[in-house]
Short mmCIF file of C-alpha atoms in Angstrom, two decimals:
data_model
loop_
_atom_site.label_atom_id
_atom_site.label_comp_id
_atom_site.label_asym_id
_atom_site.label_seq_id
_atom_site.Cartn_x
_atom_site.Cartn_y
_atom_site.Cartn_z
CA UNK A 966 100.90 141.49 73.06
CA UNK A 967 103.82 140.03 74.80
CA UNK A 968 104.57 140.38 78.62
CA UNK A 969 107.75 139.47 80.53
CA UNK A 970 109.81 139.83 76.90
CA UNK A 971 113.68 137.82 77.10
CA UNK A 972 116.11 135.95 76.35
CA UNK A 973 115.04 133.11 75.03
CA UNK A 974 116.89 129.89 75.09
CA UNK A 975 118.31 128.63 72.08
CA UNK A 976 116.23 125.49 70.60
CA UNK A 977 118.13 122.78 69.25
CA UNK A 978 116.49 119.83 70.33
CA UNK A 979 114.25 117.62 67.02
CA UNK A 980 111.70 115.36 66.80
CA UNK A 981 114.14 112.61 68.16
CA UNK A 982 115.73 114.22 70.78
CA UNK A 983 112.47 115.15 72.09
CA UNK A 984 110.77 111.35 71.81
CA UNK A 985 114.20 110.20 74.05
CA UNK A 986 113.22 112.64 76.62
CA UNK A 987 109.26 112.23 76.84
CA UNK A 988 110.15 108.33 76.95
CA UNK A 989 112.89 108.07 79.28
CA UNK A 990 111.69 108.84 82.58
CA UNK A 991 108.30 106.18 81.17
CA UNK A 992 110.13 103.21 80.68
CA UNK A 993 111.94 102.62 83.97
CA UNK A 994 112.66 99.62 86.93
CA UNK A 995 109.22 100.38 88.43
CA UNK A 996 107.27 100.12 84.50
CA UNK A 997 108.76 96.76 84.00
CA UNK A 998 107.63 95.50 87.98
CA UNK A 999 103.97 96.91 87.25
CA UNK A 1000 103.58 95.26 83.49
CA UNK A 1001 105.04 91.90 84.47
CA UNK A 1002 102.61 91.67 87.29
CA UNK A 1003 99.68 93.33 85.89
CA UNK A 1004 99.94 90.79 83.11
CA UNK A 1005 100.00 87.95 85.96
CA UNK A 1006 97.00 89.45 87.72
CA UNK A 1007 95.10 90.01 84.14
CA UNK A 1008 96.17 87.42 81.61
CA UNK A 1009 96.47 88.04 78.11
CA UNK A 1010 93.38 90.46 78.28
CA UNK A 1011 95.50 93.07 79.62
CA UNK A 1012 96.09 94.22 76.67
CA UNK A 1013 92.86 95.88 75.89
CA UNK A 1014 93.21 97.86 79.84
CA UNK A 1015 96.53 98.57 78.31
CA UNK A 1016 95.06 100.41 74.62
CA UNK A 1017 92.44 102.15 76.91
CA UNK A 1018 94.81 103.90 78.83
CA UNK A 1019 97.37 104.37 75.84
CA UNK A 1020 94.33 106.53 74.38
CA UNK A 1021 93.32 108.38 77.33
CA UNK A 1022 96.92 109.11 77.80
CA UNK A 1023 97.37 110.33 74.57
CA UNK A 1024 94.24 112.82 75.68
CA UNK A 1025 95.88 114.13 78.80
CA UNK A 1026 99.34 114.55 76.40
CA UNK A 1027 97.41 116.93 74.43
CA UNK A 1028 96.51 119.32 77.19
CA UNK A 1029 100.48 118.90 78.05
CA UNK A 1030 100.93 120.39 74.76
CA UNK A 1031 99.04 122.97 74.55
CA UNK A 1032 99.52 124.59 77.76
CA UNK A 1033 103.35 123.88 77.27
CA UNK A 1034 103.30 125.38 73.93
CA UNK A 1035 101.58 128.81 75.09
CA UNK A 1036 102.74 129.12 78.23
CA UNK A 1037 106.65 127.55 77.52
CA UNK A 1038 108.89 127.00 80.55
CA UNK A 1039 110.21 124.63 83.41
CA UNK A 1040 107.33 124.91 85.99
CA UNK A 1041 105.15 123.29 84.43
CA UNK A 1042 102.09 122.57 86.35
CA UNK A 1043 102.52 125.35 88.92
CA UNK A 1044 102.89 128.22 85.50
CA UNK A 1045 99.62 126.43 84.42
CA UNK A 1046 97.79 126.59 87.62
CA UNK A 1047 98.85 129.98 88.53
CA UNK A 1048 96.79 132.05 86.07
CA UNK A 1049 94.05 129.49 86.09
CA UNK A 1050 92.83 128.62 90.12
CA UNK A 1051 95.59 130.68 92.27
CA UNK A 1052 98.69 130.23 94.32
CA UNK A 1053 97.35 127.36 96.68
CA UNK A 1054 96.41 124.98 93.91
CA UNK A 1055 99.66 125.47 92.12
CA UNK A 1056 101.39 125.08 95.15
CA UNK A 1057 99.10 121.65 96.06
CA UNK A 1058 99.78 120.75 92.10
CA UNK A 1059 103.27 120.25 92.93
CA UNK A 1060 103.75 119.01 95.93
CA UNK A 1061 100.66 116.29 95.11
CA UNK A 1062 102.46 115.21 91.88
CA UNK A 1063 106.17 115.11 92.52
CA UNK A 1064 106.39 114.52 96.36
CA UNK A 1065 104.94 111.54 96.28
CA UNK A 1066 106.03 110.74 93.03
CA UNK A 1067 109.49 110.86 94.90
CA UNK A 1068 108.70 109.28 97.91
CA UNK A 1069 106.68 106.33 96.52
CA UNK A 1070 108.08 105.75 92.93
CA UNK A 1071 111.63 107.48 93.14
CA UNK A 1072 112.42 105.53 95.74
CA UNK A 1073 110.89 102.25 94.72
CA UNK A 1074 113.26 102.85 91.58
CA UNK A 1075 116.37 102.22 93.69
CA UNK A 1076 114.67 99.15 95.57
CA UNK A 1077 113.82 97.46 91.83
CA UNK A 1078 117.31 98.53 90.72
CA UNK A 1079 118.89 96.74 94.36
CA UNK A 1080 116.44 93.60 93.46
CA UNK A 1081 117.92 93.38 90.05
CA UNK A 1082 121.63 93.76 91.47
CA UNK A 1083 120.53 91.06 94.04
CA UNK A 1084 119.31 88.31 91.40
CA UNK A 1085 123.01 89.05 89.76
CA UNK A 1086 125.95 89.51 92.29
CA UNK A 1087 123.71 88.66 95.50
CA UNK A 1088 124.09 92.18 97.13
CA UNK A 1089 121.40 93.34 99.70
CA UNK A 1090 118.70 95.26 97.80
CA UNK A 1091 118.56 97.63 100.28
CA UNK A 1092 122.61 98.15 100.95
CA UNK A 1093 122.69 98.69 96.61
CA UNK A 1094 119.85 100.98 96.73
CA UNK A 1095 121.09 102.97 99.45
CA UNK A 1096 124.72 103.26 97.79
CA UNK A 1097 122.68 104.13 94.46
CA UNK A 1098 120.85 106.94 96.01
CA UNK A 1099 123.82 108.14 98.42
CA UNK A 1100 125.51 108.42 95.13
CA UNK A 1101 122.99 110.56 93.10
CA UNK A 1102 122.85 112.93 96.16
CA UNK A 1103 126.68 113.63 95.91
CA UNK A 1104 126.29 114.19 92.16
CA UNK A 1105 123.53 116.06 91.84
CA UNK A 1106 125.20 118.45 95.24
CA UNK A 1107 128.34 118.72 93.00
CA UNK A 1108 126.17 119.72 89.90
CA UNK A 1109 127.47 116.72 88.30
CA UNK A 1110 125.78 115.30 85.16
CA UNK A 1111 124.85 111.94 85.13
CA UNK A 1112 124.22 110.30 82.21
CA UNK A 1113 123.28 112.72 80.21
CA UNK A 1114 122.17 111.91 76.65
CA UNK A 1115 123.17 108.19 77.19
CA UNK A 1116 120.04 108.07 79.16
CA UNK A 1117 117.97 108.42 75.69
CA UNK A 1118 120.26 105.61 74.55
CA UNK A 1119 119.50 103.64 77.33
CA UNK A 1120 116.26 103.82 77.20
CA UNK A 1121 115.67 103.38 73.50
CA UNK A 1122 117.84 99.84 74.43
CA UNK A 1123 115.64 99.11 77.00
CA UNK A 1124 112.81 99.09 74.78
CA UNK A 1125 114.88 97.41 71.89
CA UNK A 1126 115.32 94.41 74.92
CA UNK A 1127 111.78 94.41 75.36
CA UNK A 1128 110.92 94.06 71.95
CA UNK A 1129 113.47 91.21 71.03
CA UNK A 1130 112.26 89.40 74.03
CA UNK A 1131 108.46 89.88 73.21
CA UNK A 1132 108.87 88.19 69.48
CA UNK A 1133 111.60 85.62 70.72
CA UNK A 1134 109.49 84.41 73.33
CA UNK A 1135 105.74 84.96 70.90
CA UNK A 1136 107.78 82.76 67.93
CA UNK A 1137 109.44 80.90 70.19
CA UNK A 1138 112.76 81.65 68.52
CA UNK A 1139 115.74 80.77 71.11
CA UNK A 1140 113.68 79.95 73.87
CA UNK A 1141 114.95 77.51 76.23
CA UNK A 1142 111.20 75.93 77.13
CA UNK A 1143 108.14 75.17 75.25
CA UNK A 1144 105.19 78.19 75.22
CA UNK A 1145 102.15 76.87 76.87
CA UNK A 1146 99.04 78.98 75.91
CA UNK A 1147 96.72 80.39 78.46
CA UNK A 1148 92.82 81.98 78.48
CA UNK A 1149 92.25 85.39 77.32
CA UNK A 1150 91.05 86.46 80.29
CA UNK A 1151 91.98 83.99 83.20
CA UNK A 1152 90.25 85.74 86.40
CA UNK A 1153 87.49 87.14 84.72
CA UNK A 1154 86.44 90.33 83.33
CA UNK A 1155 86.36 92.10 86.81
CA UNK A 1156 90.20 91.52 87.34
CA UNK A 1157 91.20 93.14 83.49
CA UNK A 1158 88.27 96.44 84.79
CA UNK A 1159 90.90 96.72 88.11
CA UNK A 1160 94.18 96.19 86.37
CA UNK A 1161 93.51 100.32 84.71
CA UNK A 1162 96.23 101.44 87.56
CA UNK A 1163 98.90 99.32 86.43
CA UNK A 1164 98.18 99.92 82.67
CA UNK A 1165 98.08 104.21 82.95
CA UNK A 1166 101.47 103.47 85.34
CA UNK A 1167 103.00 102.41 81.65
CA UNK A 1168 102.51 105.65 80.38
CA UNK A 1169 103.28 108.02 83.60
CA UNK A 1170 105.15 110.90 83.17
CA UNK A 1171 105.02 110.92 79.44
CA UNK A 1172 104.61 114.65 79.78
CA UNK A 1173 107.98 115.70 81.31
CA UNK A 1174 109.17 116.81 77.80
CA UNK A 1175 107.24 119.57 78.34
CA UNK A 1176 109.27 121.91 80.44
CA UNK A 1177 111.93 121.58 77.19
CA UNK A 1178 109.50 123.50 74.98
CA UNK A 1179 111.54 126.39 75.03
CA UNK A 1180 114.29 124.20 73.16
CA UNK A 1181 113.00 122.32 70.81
CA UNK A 1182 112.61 123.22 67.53
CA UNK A 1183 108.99 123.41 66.26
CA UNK A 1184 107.39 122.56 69.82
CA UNK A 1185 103.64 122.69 68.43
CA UNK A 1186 104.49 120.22 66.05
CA UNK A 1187 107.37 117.84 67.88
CA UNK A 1188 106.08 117.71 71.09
CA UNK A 1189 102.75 116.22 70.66
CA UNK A 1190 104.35 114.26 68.11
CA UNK A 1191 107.01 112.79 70.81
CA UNK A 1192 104.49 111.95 73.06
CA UNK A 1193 101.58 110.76 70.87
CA UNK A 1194 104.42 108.48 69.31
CA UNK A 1195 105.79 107.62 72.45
CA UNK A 1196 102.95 106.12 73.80
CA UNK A 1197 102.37 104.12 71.04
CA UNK A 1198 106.21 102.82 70.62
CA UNK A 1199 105.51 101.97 74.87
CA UNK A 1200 102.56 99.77 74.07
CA UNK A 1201 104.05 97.89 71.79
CA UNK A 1202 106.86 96.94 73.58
CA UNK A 1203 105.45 96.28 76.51
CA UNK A 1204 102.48 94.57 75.50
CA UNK A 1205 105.18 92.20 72.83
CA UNK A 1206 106.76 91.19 76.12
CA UNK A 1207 103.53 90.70 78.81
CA UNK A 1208 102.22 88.46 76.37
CA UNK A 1209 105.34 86.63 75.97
CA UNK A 1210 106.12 86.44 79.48
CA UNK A 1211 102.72 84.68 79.99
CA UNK A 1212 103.88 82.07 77.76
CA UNK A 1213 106.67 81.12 79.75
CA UNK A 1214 106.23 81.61 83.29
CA UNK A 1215 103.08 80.21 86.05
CA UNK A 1216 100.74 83.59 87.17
CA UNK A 1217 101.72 82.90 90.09
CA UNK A 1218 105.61 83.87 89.99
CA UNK A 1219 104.00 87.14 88.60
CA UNK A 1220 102.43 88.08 90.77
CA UNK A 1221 104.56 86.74 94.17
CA UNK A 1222 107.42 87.50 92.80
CA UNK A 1223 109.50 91.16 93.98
CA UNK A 1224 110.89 90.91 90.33
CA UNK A 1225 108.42 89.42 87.98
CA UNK A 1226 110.22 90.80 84.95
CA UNK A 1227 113.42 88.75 85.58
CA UNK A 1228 111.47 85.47 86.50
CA UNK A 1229 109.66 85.76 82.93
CA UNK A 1230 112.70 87.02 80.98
CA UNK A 1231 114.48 83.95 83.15
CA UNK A 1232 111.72 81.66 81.82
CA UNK A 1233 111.98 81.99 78.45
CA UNK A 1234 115.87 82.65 78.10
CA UNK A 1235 117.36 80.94 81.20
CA UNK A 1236 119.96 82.92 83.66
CA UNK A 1237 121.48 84.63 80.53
CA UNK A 1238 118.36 86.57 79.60
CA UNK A 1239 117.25 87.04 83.21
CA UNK A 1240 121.01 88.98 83.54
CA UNK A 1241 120.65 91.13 80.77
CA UNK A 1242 117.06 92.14 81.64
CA UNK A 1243 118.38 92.78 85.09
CA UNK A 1244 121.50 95.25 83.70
CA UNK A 1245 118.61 97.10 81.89
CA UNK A 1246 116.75 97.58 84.82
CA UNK A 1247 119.66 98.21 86.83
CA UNK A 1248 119.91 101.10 84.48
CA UNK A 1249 116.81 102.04 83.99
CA UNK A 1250 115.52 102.35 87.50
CA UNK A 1251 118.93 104.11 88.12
CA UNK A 1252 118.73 107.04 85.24
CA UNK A 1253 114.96 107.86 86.47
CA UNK A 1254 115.85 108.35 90.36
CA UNK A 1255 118.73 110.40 89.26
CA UNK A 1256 116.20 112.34 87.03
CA UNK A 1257 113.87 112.51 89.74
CA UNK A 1258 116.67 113.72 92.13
CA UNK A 1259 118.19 116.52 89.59
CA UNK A 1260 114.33 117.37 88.62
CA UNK A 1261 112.42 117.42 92.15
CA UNK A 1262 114.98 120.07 93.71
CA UNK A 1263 114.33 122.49 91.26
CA UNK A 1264 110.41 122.56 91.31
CA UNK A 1265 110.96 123.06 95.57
CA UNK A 1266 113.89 125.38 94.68
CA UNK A 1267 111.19 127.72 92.22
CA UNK A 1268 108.45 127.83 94.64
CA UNK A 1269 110.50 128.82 96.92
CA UNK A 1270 112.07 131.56 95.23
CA UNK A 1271 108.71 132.62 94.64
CA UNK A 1272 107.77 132.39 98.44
CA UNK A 1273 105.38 129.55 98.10
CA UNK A 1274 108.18 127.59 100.08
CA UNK A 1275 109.93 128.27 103.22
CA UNK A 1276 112.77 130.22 102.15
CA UNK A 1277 115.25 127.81 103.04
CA UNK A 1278 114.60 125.90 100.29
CA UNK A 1279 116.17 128.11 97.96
CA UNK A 1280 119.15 127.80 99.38
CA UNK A 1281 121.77 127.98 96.39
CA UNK A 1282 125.35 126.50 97.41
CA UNK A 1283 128.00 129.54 96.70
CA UNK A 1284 130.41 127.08 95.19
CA UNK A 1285 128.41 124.31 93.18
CA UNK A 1286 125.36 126.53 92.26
CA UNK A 1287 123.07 123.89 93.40
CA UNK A 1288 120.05 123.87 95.88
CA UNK A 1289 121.78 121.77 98.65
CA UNK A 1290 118.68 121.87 100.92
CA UNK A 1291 116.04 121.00 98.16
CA UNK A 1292 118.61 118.16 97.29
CA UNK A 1293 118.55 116.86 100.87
CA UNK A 1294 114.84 117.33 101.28
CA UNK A 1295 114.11 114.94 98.51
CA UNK A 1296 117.14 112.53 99.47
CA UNK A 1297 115.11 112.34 102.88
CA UNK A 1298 111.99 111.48 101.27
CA UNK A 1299 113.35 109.01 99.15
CA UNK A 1300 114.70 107.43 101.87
CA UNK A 1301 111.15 106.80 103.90
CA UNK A 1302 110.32 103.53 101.95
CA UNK A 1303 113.73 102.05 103.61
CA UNK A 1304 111.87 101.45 106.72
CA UNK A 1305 109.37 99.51 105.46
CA UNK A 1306 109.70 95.70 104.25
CA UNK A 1307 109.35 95.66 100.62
CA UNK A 1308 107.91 92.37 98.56
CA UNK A 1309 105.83 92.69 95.61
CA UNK A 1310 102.27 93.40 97.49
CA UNK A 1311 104.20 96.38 99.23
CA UNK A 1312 106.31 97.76 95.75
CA UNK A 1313 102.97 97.50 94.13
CA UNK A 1314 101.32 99.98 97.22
CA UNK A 1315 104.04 102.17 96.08
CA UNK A 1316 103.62 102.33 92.65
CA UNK A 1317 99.60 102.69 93.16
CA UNK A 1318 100.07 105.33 95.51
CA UNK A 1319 102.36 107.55 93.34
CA UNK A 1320 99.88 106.94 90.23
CA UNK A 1321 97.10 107.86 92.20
CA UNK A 1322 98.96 111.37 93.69
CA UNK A 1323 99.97 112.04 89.87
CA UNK A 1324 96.32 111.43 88.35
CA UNK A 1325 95.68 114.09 90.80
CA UNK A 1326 97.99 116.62 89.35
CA UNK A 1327 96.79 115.10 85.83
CA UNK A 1328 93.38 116.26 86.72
CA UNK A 1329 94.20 120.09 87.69
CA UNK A 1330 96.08 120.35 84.48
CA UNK A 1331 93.05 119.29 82.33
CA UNK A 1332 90.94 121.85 84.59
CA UNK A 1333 93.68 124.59 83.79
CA UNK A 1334 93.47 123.80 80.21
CA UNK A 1335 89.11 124.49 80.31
CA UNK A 1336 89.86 127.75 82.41
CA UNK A 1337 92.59 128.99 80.30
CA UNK A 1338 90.65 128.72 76.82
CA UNK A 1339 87.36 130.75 78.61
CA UNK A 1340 89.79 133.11 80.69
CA UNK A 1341 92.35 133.64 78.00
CA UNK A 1342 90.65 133.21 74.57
CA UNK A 1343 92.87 134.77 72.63
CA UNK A 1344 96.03 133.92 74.26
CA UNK A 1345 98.31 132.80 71.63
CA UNK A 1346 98.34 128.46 70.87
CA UNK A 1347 100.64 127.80 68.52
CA UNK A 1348 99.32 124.22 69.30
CA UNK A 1349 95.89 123.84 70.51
CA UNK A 1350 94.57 120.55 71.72
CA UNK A 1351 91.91 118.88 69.04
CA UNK A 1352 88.27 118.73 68.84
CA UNK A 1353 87.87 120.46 72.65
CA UNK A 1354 86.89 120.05 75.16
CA UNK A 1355 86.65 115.76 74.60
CA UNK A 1356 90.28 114.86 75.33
CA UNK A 1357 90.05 116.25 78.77
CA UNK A 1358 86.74 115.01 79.58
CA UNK A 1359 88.34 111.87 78.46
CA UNK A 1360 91.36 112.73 80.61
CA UNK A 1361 89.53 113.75 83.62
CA UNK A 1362 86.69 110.67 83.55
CA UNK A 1363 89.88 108.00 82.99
CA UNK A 1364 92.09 109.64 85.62
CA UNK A 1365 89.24 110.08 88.60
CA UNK A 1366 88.29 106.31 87.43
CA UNK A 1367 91.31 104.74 87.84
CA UNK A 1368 91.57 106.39 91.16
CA UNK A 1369 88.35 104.74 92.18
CA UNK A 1370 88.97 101.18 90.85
CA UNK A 1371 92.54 101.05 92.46
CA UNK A 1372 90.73 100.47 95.35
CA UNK A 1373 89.87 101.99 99.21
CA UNK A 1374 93.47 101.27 100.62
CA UNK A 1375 95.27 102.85 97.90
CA UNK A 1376 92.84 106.02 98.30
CA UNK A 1377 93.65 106.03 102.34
CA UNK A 1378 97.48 105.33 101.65
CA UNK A 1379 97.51 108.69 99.21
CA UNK A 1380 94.87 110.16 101.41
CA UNK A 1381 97.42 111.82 104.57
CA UNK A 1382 99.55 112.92 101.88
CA UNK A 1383 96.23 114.81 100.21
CA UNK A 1384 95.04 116.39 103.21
CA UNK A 1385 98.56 117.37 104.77
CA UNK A 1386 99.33 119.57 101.38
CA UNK A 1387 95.88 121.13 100.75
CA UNK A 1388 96.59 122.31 104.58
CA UNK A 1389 99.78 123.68 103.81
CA UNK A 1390 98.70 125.45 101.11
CA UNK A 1391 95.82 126.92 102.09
CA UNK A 1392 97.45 128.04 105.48
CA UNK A 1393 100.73 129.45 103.63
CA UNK A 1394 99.05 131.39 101.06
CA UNK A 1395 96.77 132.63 103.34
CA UNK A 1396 98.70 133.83 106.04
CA UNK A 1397 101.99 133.57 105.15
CA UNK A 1398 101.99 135.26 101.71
CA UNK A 1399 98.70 136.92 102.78
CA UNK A 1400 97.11 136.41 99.09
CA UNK A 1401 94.28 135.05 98.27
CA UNK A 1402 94.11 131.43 97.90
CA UNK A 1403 92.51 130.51 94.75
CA UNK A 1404 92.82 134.46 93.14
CA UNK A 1405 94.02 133.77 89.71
CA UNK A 1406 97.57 135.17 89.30
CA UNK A 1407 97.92 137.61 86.26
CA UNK A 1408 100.60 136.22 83.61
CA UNK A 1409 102.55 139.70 84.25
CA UNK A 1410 103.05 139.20 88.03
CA UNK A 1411 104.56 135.72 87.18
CA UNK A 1412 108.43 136.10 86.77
CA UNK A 1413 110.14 134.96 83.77
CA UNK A 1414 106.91 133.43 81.78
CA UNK A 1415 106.54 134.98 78.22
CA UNK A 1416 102.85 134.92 76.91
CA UNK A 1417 101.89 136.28 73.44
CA UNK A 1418 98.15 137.25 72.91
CA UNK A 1419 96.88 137.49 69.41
CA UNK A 1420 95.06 140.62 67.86
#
């Protein structure tokens, strides 16, 4: 049985095509800032925090996969939460995982971008990351594309950087100091239990390949395969360079520093590796605000259409076919963190806060996944998430932990953010829509989702 039966877009995106896209929008300005440091605050044994939350990533991918496989489109977690807990949870879904995301690590993207443009020319951080985000809103008002594909090509050369750097600096080939060799596990075993925040941050958002299911060819097979492959290609970069970085540069500069990357690529390669580290992050931190900007609009765009948003934010420009006031909503909250001063103790907050808000979301969508299989049983999985239901109890235990252990002030900096949307939804589903606020919506009443049901 098939309900909303259409057009169907055309798929021509592989295996490859899909891995660029679940990895670019992973390895980015703010991934680099959070390893380096992490690996400052941890030592060496940061690597084991960092396998433990490769795995349970890997876990949470899988629920990604299924749910994107059965129920394909571009809302992602609100066409997941609709049919499983009701219109306010979808609605508190998205808003918990992308407005923060925006406001806290979108924006932070520009400021690590601006820090890297600082080290180079000596620009203002702030005056670059306010041209670089001026600029995305102009493109993404025009409909202009901005980077495009080269993103996937800048990303795969950020991790190609990464990995050069890690077995330079581990062999010692080129280097332009001696390695000196630290302990395993320098602050103890307590600080490597705390450092599970920064390590799942290395892996963040290794699901948004998922709203391309519709066009890639063979999604049950290439999009677990792009993210389960990801994650692993992500470790070992990253962990190649932490460990070289440590080699090279005092704890310390980690961990005081606003750019830690740059002062251990610095260390190791003097000012000539510290500038091309700082053009990749330049780029990197760029590509993913723009992504955020072209992405974030749309989700606000959606739910309003669907009236789970003031109408207003639907707005479509007659001219450039864009949502203008969706566009400017995000530009404003990507602008907050400009009023704040920023050092690493503050970027860090950021960071924290937006993983926090997005285990959140990480957490509904593993409780979709257990409703969906009882509710739904023979709803058609062309992929269906192994030996059920452990990778979400894995998923759910790892993502409410690392909320815990990243500590009472990151919990009370995410917490206004928390309460303000669960009131928002509740109240406009309630009496604004006048539905109920955790009915479960039927697939048929949702517009433009295809679901097949097997006999």
């Amino acid at each position: 049985m098939t309900q909303h039966n259409e057009v169907t877009l055309k798929r021509v995106l592989g295996f490859w095509q899909s891995f660029g896209i679940a990895v670019g929008l992973v390895v980015a300005g703010t991934t680099m800032v959070s390893l380096a440091y992490t690996f400052g605050a941890t030592g060496p044994a940061f690597i084991i925090t960092a396998a433990i939350a490769g795995v349970a990533s890997i876990m949470i991918a899988m629920s990604y996969a299924e749910l994107a496989a059965a129920i394909p489109g571009a809302g992602m977690i609100v066409d997941y939460t609709l049919p499983a807990m009701g219109r306010s949870m979808a609605i508190f879904g998205m808003l918990i995982g992308y407005i923060v995301l925006i406001t806290a690590g979108g924006a932070t993207e520009c400021f690590v971008a601006g820090q890297s443009a600082e080290a180079i020319w000596g620009i203002n951080y702030k005056l670059f990351a306010g041209i670089l985000l001026t600029f995305f809103l102009v493109i993404n008002c025009l409909g202009v594309e901005f980077l495009g594909r080269s993103q996937v090509i800048l990303t795969l050369g950020m991790i190609g950087i990464l990995v050069v750097f890690g077995i330079g600096g581990l062999l010692g080939i080129g280097t332009i100091t001696e390695p000196t060799p630290i302990a395993f596990a320098p602050f103890g075993w307590s600080a490597v239990a705390a450092s599970m925040g920064g390590a799942i941050w290395l892996y963040i958002g290794i699901e948004y390949v998922c709203p391309m299911s519709e066009e890639i060819v063979n999604p049950e097979k290439n999009v677990p395969k792009a993210m389960i492959s990801g994650v692993i290609v992500i470790f070992i970069a990253d962990m190649l360079f932490g460990q070289a970085i440590l080699l090279y540069t005092p704890l310390e500069t980690l961990t005081t520093s606003a750019i830690p990357q740059l002062a251990g690529a610095e260390a190791m390669y003097g000012e000539a590796g510290m500038i091309a580290l700082a053009i990749a992050t330049i780029f990197a931190g760029g590509s993913s605000a723009d992504s955020h900007m072209a992405a974030v609009p749309r989700m606000l765009y959606g739910l309003a259409r669907d009236g789970m948003l003031p109408r207003i934010f639907a707005y479509i420009h007659p001219r450039f076919r864009t949502p203008w006031v969706a566009i400017f909503a995000v530009f404003a909250c990507m602008s907050i963190p400009f009023f704040i001063g920023l050092d690493i103790n503050s970027i860090m907050t950021l960071i924290y806060t937006a993983c926090t808000a997005w285990l959140i979301s990480y957490i509904i969508v593993q409780v979709d996944l257990i409703i969906l299989r009882k509710k739904y049983p023979k709803m058609h999985r062309p992929f269906r998430s192994p030996i059920y239901p452990l990778p979400q109890i894995i998923g759910i235990c790892t993502s409410a932990y690392t909320i815990y252990i990243m500590g009472t002030e990151i919990i009370l900096s995410t917490l206004p953010y928390v309460v303000g949307f669960a009131a928002y939804s509740l109240l406009w589903v309630k009496f604004k829509m006048k539905e109920k606020c955790f009915a479960p919506v039927p697939f048929e009443q949702m517009a433009g989702i295809t679901v097949k049901f097997d006999d």
